[in-house]
Short mmCIF file of C-alpha atoms and ligand atoms in Angstrom, two decimals:
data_model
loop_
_atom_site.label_atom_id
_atom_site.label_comp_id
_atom_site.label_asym_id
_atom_site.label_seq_id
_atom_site.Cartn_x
_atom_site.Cartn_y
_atom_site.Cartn_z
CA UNK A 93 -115.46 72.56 158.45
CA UNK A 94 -116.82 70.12 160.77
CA UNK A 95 -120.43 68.95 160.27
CA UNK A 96 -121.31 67.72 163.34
CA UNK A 97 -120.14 71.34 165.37
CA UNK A 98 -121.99 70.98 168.81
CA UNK A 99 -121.50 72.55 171.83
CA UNK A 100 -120.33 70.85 174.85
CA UNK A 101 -123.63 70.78 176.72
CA UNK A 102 -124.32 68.91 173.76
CA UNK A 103 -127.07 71.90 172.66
CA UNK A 104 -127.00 72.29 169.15
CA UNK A 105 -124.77 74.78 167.70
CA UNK A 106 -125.94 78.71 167.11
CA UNK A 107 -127.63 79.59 164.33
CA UNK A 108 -125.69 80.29 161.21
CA UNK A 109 -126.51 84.39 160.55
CA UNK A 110 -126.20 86.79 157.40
CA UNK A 111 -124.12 89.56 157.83
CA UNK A 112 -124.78 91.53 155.17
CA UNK A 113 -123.34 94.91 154.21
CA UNK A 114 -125.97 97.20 155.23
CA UNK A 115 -124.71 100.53 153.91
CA UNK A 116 -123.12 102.43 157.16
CA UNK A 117 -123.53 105.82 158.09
CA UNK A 118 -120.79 107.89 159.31
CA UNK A 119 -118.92 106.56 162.54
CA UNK A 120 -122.20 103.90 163.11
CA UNK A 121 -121.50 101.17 165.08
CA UNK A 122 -122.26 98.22 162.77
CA UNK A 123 -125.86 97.10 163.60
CA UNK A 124 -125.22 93.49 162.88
CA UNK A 125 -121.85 92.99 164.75
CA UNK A 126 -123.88 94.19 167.72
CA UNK A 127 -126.85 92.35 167.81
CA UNK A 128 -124.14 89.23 167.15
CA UNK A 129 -122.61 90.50 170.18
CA UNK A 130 -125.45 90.27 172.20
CA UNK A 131 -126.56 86.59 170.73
CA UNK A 132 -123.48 85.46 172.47
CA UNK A 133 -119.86 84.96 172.96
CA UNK A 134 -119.72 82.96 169.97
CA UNK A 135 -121.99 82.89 167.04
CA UNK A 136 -121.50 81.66 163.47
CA UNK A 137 -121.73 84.20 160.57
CA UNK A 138 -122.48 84.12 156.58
CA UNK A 139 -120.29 86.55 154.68
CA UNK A 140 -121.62 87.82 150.92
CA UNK A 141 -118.68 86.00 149.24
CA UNK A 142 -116.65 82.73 149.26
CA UNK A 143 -118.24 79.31 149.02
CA UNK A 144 -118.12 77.90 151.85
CA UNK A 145 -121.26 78.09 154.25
CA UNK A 146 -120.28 79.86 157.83
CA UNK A 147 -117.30 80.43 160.02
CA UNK A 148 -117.40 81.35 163.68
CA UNK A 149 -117.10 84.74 165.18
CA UNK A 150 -115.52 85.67 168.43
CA UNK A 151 -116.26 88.89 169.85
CA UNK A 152 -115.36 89.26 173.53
CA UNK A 153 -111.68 90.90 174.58
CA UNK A 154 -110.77 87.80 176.17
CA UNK A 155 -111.69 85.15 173.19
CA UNK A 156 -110.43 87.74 170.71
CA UNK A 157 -106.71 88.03 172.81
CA UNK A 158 -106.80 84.41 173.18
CA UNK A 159 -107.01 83.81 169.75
CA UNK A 160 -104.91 85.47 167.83
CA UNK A 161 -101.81 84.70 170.19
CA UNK A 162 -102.52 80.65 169.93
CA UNK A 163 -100.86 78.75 167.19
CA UNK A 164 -103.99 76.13 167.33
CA UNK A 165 -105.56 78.93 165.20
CA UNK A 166 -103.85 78.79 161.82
CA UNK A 167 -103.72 81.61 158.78
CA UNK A 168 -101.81 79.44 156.25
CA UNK A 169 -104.40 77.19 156.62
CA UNK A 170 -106.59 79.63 155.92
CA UNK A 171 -105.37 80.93 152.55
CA UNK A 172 -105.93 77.61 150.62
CA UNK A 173 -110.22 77.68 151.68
CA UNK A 174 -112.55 79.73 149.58
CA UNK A 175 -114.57 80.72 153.40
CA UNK A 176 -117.12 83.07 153.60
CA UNK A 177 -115.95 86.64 153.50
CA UNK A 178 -116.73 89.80 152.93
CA UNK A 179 -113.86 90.61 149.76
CA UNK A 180 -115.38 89.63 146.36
CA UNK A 181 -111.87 88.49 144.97
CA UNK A 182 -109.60 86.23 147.15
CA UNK A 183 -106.21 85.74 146.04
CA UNK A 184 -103.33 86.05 148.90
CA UNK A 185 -99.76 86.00 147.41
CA UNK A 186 -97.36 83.52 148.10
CA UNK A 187 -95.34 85.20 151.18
CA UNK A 188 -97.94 87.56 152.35
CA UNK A 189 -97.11 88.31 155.97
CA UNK A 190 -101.17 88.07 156.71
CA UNK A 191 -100.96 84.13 155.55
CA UNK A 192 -98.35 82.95 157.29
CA UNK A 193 -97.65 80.98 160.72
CA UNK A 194 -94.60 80.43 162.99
CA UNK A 195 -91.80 79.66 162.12
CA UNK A 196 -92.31 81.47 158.49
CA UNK A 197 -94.23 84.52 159.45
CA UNK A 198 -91.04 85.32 161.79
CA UNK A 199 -88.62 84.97 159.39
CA UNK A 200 -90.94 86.97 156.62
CA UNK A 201 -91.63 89.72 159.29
CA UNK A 202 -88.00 89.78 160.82
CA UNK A 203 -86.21 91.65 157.50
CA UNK A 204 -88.11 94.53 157.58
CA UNK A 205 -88.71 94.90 161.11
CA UNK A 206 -86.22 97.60 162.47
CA UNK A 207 -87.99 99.90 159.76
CA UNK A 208 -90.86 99.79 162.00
CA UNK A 209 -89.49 99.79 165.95
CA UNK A 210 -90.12 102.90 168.20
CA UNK A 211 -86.60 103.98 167.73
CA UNK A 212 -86.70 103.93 164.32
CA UNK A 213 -90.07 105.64 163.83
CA UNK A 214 -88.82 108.29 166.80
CA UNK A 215 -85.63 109.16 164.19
CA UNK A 216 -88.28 109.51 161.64
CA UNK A 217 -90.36 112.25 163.38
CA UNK A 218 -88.37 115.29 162.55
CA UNK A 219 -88.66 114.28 158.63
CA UNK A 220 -92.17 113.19 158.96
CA UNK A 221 -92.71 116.59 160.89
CA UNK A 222 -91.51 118.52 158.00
CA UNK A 223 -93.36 116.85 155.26
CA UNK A 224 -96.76 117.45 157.14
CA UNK A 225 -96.20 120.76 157.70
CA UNK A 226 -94.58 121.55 153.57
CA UNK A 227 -98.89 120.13 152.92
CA UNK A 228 -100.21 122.25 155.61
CA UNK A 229 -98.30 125.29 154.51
CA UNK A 230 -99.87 125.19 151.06
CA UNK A 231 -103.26 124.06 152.43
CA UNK A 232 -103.55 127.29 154.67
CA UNK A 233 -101.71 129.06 151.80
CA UNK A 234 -104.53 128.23 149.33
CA UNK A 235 -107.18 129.43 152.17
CA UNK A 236 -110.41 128.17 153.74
CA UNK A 237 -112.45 125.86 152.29
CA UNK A 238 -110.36 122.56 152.26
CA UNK A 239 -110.84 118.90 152.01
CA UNK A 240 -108.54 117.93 154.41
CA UNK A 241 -108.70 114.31 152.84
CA UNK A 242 -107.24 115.54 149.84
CA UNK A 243 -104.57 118.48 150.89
CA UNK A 244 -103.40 115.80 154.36
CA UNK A 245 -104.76 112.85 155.39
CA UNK A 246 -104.15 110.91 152.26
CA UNK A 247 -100.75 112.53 150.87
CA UNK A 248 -98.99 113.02 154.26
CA UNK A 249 -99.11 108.84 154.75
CA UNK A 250 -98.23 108.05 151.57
CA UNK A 251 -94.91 110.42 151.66
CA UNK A 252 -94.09 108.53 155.08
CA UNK A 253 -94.05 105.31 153.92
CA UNK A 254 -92.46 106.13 150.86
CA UNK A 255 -89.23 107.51 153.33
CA UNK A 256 -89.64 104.43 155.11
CA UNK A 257 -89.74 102.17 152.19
CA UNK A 258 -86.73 104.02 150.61
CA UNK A 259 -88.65 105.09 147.25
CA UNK A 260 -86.29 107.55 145.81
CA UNK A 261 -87.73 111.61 145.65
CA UNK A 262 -88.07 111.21 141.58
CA UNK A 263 -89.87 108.29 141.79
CA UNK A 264 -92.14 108.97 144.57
CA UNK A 265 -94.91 110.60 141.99
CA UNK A 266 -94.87 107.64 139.96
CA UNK A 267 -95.03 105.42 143.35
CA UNK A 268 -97.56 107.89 144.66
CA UNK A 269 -99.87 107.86 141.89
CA UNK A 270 -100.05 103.75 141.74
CA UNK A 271 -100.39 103.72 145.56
CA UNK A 272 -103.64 106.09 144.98
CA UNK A 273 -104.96 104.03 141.78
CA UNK A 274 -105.09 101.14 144.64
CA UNK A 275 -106.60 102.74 147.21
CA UNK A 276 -109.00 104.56 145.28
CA UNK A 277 -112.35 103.05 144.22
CA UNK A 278 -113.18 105.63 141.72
CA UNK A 279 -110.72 104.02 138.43
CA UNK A 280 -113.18 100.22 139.48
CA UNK A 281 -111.17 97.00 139.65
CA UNK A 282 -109.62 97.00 136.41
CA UNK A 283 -107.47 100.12 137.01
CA UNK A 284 -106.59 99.14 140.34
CA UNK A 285 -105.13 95.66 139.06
CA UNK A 286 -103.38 97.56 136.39
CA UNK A 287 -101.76 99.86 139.08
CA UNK A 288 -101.14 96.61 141.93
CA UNK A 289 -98.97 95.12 138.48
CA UNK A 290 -96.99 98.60 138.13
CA UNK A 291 -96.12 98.97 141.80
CA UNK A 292 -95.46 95.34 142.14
CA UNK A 293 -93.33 95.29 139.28
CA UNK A 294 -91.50 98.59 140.83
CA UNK A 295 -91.15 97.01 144.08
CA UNK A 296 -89.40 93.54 142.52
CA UNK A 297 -86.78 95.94 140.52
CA UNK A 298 -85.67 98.03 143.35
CA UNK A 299 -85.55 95.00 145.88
CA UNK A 300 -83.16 93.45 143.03
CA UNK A 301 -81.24 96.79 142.33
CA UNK A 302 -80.56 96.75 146.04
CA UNK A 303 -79.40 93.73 147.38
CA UNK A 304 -75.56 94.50 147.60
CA UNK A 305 -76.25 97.86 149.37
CA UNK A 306 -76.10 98.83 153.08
CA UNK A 307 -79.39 101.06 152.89
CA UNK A 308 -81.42 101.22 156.23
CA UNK A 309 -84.62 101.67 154.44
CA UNK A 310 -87.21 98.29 154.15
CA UNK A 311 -86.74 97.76 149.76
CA UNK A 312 -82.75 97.65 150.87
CA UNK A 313 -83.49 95.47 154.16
CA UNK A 314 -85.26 93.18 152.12
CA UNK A 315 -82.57 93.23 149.42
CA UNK A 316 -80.10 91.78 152.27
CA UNK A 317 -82.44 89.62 153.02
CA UNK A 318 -83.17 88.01 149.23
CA UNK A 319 -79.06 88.39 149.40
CA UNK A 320 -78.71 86.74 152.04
CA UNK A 321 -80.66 83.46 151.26
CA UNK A 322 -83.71 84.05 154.37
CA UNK A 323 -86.44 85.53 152.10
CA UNK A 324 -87.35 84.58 148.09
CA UNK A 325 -87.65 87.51 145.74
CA UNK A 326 -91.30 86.30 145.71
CA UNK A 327 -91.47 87.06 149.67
CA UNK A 328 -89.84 90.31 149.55
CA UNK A 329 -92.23 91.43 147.26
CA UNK A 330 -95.24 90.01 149.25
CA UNK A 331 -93.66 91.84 152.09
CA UNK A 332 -93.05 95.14 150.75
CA UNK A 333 -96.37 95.59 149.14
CA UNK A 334 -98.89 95.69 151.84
CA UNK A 335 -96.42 98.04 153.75
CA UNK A 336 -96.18 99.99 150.59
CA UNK A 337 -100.05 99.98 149.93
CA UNK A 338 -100.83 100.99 153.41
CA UNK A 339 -101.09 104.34 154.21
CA UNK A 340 -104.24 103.55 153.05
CA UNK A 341 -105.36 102.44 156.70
CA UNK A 342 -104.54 106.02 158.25
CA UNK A 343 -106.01 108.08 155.76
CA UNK A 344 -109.10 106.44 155.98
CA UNK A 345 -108.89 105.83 160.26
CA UNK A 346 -107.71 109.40 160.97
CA UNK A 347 -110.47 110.87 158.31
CA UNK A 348 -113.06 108.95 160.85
CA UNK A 349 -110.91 110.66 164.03
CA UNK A 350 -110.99 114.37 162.46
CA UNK A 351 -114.57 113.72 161.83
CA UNK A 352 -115.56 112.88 165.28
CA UNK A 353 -113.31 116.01 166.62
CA UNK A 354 -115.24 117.87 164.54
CA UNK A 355 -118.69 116.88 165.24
CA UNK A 356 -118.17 116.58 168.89
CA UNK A 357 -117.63 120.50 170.14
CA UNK A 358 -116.72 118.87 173.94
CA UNK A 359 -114.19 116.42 172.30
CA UNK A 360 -112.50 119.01 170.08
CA UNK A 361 -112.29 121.46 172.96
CA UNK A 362 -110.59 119.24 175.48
CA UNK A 363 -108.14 118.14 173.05
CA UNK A 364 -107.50 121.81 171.91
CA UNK A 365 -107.02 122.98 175.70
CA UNK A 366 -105.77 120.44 177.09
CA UNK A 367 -102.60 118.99 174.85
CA UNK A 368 -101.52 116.80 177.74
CA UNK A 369 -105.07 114.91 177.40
CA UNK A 370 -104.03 113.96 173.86
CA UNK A 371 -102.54 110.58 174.05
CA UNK A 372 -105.29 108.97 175.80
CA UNK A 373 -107.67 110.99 173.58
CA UNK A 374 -106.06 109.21 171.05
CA UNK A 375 -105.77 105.79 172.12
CA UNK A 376 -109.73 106.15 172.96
CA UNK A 377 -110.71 107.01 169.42
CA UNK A 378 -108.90 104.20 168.28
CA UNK A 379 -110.67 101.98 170.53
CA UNK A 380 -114.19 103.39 169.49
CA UNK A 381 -113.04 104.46 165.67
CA UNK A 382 -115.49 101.43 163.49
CA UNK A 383 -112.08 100.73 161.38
CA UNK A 384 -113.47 98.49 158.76
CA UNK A 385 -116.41 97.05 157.49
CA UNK A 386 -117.78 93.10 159.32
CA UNK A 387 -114.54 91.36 160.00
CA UNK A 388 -110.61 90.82 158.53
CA UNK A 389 -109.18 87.26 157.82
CA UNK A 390 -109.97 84.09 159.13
CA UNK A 391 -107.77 81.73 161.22
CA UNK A 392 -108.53 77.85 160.78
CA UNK A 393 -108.71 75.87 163.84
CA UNK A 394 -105.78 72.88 163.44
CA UNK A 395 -107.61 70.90 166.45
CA UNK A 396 -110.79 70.88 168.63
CA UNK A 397 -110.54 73.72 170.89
CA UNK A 398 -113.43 74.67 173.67
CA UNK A 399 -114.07 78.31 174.18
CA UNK A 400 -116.99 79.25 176.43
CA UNK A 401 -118.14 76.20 176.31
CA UNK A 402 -118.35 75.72 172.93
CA UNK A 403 -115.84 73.40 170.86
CA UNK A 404 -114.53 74.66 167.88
CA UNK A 405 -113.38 71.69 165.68
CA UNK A 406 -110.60 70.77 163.86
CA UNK A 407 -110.95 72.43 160.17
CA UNK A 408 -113.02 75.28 161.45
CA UNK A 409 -112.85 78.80 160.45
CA UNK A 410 -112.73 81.81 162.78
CA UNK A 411 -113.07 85.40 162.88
CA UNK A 412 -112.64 87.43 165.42
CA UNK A 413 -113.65 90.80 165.43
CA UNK A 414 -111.26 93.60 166.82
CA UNK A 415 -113.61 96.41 166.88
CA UNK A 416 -116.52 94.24 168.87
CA UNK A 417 -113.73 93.43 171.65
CA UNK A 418 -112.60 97.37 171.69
CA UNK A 419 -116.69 97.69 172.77
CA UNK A 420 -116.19 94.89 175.40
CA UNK A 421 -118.12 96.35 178.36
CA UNK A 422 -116.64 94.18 180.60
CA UNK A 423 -113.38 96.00 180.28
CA UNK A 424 -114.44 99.20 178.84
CA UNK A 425 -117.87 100.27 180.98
CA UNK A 426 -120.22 101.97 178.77
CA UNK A 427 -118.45 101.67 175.75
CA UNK A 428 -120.23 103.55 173.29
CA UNK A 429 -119.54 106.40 175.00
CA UNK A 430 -116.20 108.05 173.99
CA UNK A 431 -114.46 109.03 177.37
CA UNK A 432 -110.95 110.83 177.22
CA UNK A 433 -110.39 110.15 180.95
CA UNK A 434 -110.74 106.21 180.81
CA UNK A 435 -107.98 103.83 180.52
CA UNK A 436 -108.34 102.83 176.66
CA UNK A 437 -104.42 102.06 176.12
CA UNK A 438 -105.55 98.26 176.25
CA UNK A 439 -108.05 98.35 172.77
CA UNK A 440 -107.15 95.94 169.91
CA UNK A 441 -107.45 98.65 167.12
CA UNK A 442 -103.80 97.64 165.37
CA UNK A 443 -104.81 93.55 166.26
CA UNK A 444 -103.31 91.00 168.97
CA UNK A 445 -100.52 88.56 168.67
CA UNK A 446 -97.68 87.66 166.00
CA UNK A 447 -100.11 89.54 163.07
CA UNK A 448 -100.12 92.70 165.32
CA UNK A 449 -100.16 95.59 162.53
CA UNK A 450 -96.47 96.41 161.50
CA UNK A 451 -97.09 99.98 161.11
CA UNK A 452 -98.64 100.41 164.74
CA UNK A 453 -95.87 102.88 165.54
CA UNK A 454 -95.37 104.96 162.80
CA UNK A 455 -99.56 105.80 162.44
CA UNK A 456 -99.32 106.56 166.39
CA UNK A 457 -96.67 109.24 165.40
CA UNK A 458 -98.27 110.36 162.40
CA UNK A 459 -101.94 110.93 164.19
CA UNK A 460 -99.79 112.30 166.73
CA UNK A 461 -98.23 115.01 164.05
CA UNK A 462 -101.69 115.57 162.82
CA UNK A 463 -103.52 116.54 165.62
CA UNK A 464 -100.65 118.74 167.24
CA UNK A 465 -99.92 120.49 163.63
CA UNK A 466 -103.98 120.76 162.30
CA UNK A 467 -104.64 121.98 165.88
CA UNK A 468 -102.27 125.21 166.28
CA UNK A 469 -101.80 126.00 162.54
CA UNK A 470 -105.62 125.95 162.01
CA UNK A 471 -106.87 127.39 165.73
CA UNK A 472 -110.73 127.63 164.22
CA UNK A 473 -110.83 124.41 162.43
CA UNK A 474 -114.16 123.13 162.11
CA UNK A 475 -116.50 121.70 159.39
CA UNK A 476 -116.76 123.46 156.13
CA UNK A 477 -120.29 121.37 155.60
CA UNK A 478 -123.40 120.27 157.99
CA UNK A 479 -121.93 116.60 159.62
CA UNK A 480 -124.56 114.97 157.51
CA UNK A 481 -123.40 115.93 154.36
CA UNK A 482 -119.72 114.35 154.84
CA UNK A 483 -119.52 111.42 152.38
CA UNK A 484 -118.85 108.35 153.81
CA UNK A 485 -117.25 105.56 151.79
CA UNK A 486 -119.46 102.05 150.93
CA UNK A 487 -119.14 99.12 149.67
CA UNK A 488 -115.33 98.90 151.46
CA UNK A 489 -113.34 97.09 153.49
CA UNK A 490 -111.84 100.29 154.89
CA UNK A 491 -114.12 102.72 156.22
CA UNK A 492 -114.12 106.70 156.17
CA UNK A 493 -114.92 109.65 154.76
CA UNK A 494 -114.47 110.14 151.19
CA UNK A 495 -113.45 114.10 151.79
CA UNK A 496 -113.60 116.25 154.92
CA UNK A 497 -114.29 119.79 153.81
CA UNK A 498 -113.37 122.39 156.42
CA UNK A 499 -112.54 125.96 157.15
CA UNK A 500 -110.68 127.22 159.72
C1 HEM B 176 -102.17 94.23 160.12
C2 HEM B 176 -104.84 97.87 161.89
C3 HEM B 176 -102.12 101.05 159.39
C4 HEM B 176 -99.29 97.43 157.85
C5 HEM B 176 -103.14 94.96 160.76
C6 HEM B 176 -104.23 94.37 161.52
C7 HEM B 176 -104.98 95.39 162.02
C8 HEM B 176 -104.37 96.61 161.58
C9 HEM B 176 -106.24 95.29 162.89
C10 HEM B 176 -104.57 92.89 161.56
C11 HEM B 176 -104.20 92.09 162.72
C12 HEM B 176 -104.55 90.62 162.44
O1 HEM B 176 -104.39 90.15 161.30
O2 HEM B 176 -104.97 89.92 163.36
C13 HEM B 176 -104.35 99.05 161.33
C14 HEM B 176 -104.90 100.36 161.60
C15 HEM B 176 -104.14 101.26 160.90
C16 HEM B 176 -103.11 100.50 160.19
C17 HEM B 176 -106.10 100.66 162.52
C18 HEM B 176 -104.24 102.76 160.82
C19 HEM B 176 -104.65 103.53 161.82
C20 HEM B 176 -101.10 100.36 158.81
C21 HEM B 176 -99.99 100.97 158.08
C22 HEM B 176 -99.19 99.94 157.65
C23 HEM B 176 -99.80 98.69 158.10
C24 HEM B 176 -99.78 102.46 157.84
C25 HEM B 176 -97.91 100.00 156.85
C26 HEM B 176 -96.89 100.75 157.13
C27 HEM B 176 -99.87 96.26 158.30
C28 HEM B 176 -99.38 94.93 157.95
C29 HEM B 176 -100.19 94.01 158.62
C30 HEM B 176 -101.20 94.79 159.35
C31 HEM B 176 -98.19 94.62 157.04
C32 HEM B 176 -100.07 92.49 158.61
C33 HEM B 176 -99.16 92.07 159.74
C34 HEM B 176 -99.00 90.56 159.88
O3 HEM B 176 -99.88 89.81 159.46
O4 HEM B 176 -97.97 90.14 160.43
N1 HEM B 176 -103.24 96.33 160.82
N2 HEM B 176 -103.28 99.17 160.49
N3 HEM B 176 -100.94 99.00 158.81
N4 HEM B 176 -100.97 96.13 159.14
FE1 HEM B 176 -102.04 97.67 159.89
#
């Protein structure tokens, strides 16, 4: 990180600010990230962990798109730095798609790719359809009250990626229950680690056990691929995991959308009468949903770049933040507002550029599924508990509600 960091008016550079974890509330638009986006363009931020002092943050649309599709910005770089950051522990595996740059992160994300494509994901549906509504069935079976975290949002993800991934129907509890052990904050680091070893350990067996097959799901892919000489063992297995692990991500994002349905009476009743209104409903909750606590990974600069008029140097790190650029009000007006009838299909709520999320298709369908299945088969659903009582998660990188009890 460069000492001498000046802008180019020659001004000295912002101030570096804390951004500490304040303890949100519900669907709260992080207090910090928007005072930062009012200091400016570009401001430099302290993170409670790492060692290093600051890093920069970009948080207009613009900056954030440029960004994250310019190879001056580096991730490998950025996995060998202790920089400031929000996750206590920081150790990325050799392989990890998140770490890598061009050429490698191609060839890493390639294998397992046409798991993930529009036409795959489309084939999927029917499947997909049937496993929602098999943990609807016994939902509405069991009656009113339900915590719809519990009985959907968290089980139905984790039995799609387990189809995607391949994991075979007598295996899937085992898979399911290390996949929760992960997610789950309740079992505190230690189980969690134990679990990441099990799955991990899981993952590197089948990827071995299926190298000489012809399967279509991602452990065989990535068996042809550790076949075939273009990924390591060591790869696949950094590969597979985060795609494994990440159901995760919907749970927790579509546990924020059911909440604002439900606490927003207009909202709920446009999207109930109005089905054709639901896929830009949908893209506009993702633009306003508050995904995850302060910001993701860093990218290291690899040479002086000027941005706004400031220059970045060589060796500096950078966030950007996805969710301030989704409130950009120069290209969505009044964006705190949520507005059905705007053009929203432009937010940045699965990322920009080579890193864009891999699952961005398959939690489109599955929030899709959702809302069309939770709508008709529970026509009264609404909130089993005053919205203030819905516990929120802390302390995460991920944020949602804990449960979501309703009736219907
Ligand atoms: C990356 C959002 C669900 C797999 C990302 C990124 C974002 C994101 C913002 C980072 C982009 C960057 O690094 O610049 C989301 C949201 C989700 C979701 C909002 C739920 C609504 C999922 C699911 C999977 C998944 C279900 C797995 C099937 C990944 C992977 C990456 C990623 C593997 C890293 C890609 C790379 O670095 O090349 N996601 N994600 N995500 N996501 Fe998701």
């Amino acid at each position: 990180m460069a000492e001498d960091t000046t802008t180019l008016a020659g001004q000295p550079p912002p101030p570096v600010r804390d951004w500490p974890d304040v303890g949100l509330q519900g669907t709260e638009f992080d207090p910090v990230l928007a005072e930062l986006m009012r200091e400016g363009p570009l401001t430099r931020i302290r993170l409670p962990h790492g060692d290093e002092d600051w890093a920069w943050l970009a948080t207009r649309y613009d900056d954030v798109k440029m960004i994250t599709n310019d190879p001056r910005f580096s991730r490998k770089e950025a996995s060998v730095r202790q920089f400031t950051r929000l996750a206590p522990h920081f150790a990325p595996r050799p392989g990890a798609l998140a770490w890598a740059d061009q050429p490698d992160h191609n060839r890493l994300r390639r294998a397992a790719s046409t798991a993930y494509t529009v036409g795959a994901v489309k084939r999927l549906r029917p499947r997909a359809q049937e496993m929602l509504d098999e943990l609807v069935d016994a939902m509405v079976q069991d009656g009113p009250p339900a915590d719809l975290i519990e009985r959907v949002l968290e089980p139905f993800p984790i039995s799609v990626v387990c189809e995607v991934m391949g994991v075979p129907a007598d295996e899937r509890q085992k898979v399911h229950t290390w996949t929760r052990e992960i997610i789950s904050t309740a079992g505190g680091a230690e189980a969690s680690e134990r679990a990441k070893k099990g799955l991990f350990g899981w993952i590197a067996q089948a990827i071995r056990d299926r190298q000489d097959g012809d399967g279509d799901d991602v452990l065989s892919l990535l068996g042809g691929a550790v076949r075939s000489g273009e990924l390591k063992e060591e790869e696949a297995v950094s590969v597979a995991g985060p795609l494994q692990i990440g159901g995760e991500a919907l749970t927790n994002n579509s546990g924020q959308m059911f909440y604002l349905l439900l606490t927003r009476p207009d909202l709920m009743d446009r999207v109930r009468s109005d089905p054709a209104s639901r896929p830009a409903a949908i893209d506009e909750l993702l633009r306003y949903i508050p995904h995850r606590t302060a910001v993701g990974l860093p990218r290291v600069a690899l040479e002086d770049v000027v941005i706004q008029g400031v220059r970045i140097r060589a060796g500096d790190p950078v966030y950007v933040s996805y969710l301030a650029a989704n409130r950009d009000p120069d290209v969505f007006p009044d964006p705190d507002r949520i507005d059905v009838d705007r053009d929203a299909g432009a937010h940045m709520a699965f990322g920009n550029g080579p890193h864009y999320c891999t699952g961005a298709v398959l939690c489109r369908m599955q929030i899709e599924l959702l809302i069309d299945t939770l709508l008709e088969r529970c026509p009264d659903l609404r909130l089993a508990v005053p919205a203030d009582e819905v516990p929120f998660r802390q302390r995460t990188m991920i944020r949602g509600p804990i449960s979501l009890p309703i009736a219907w």
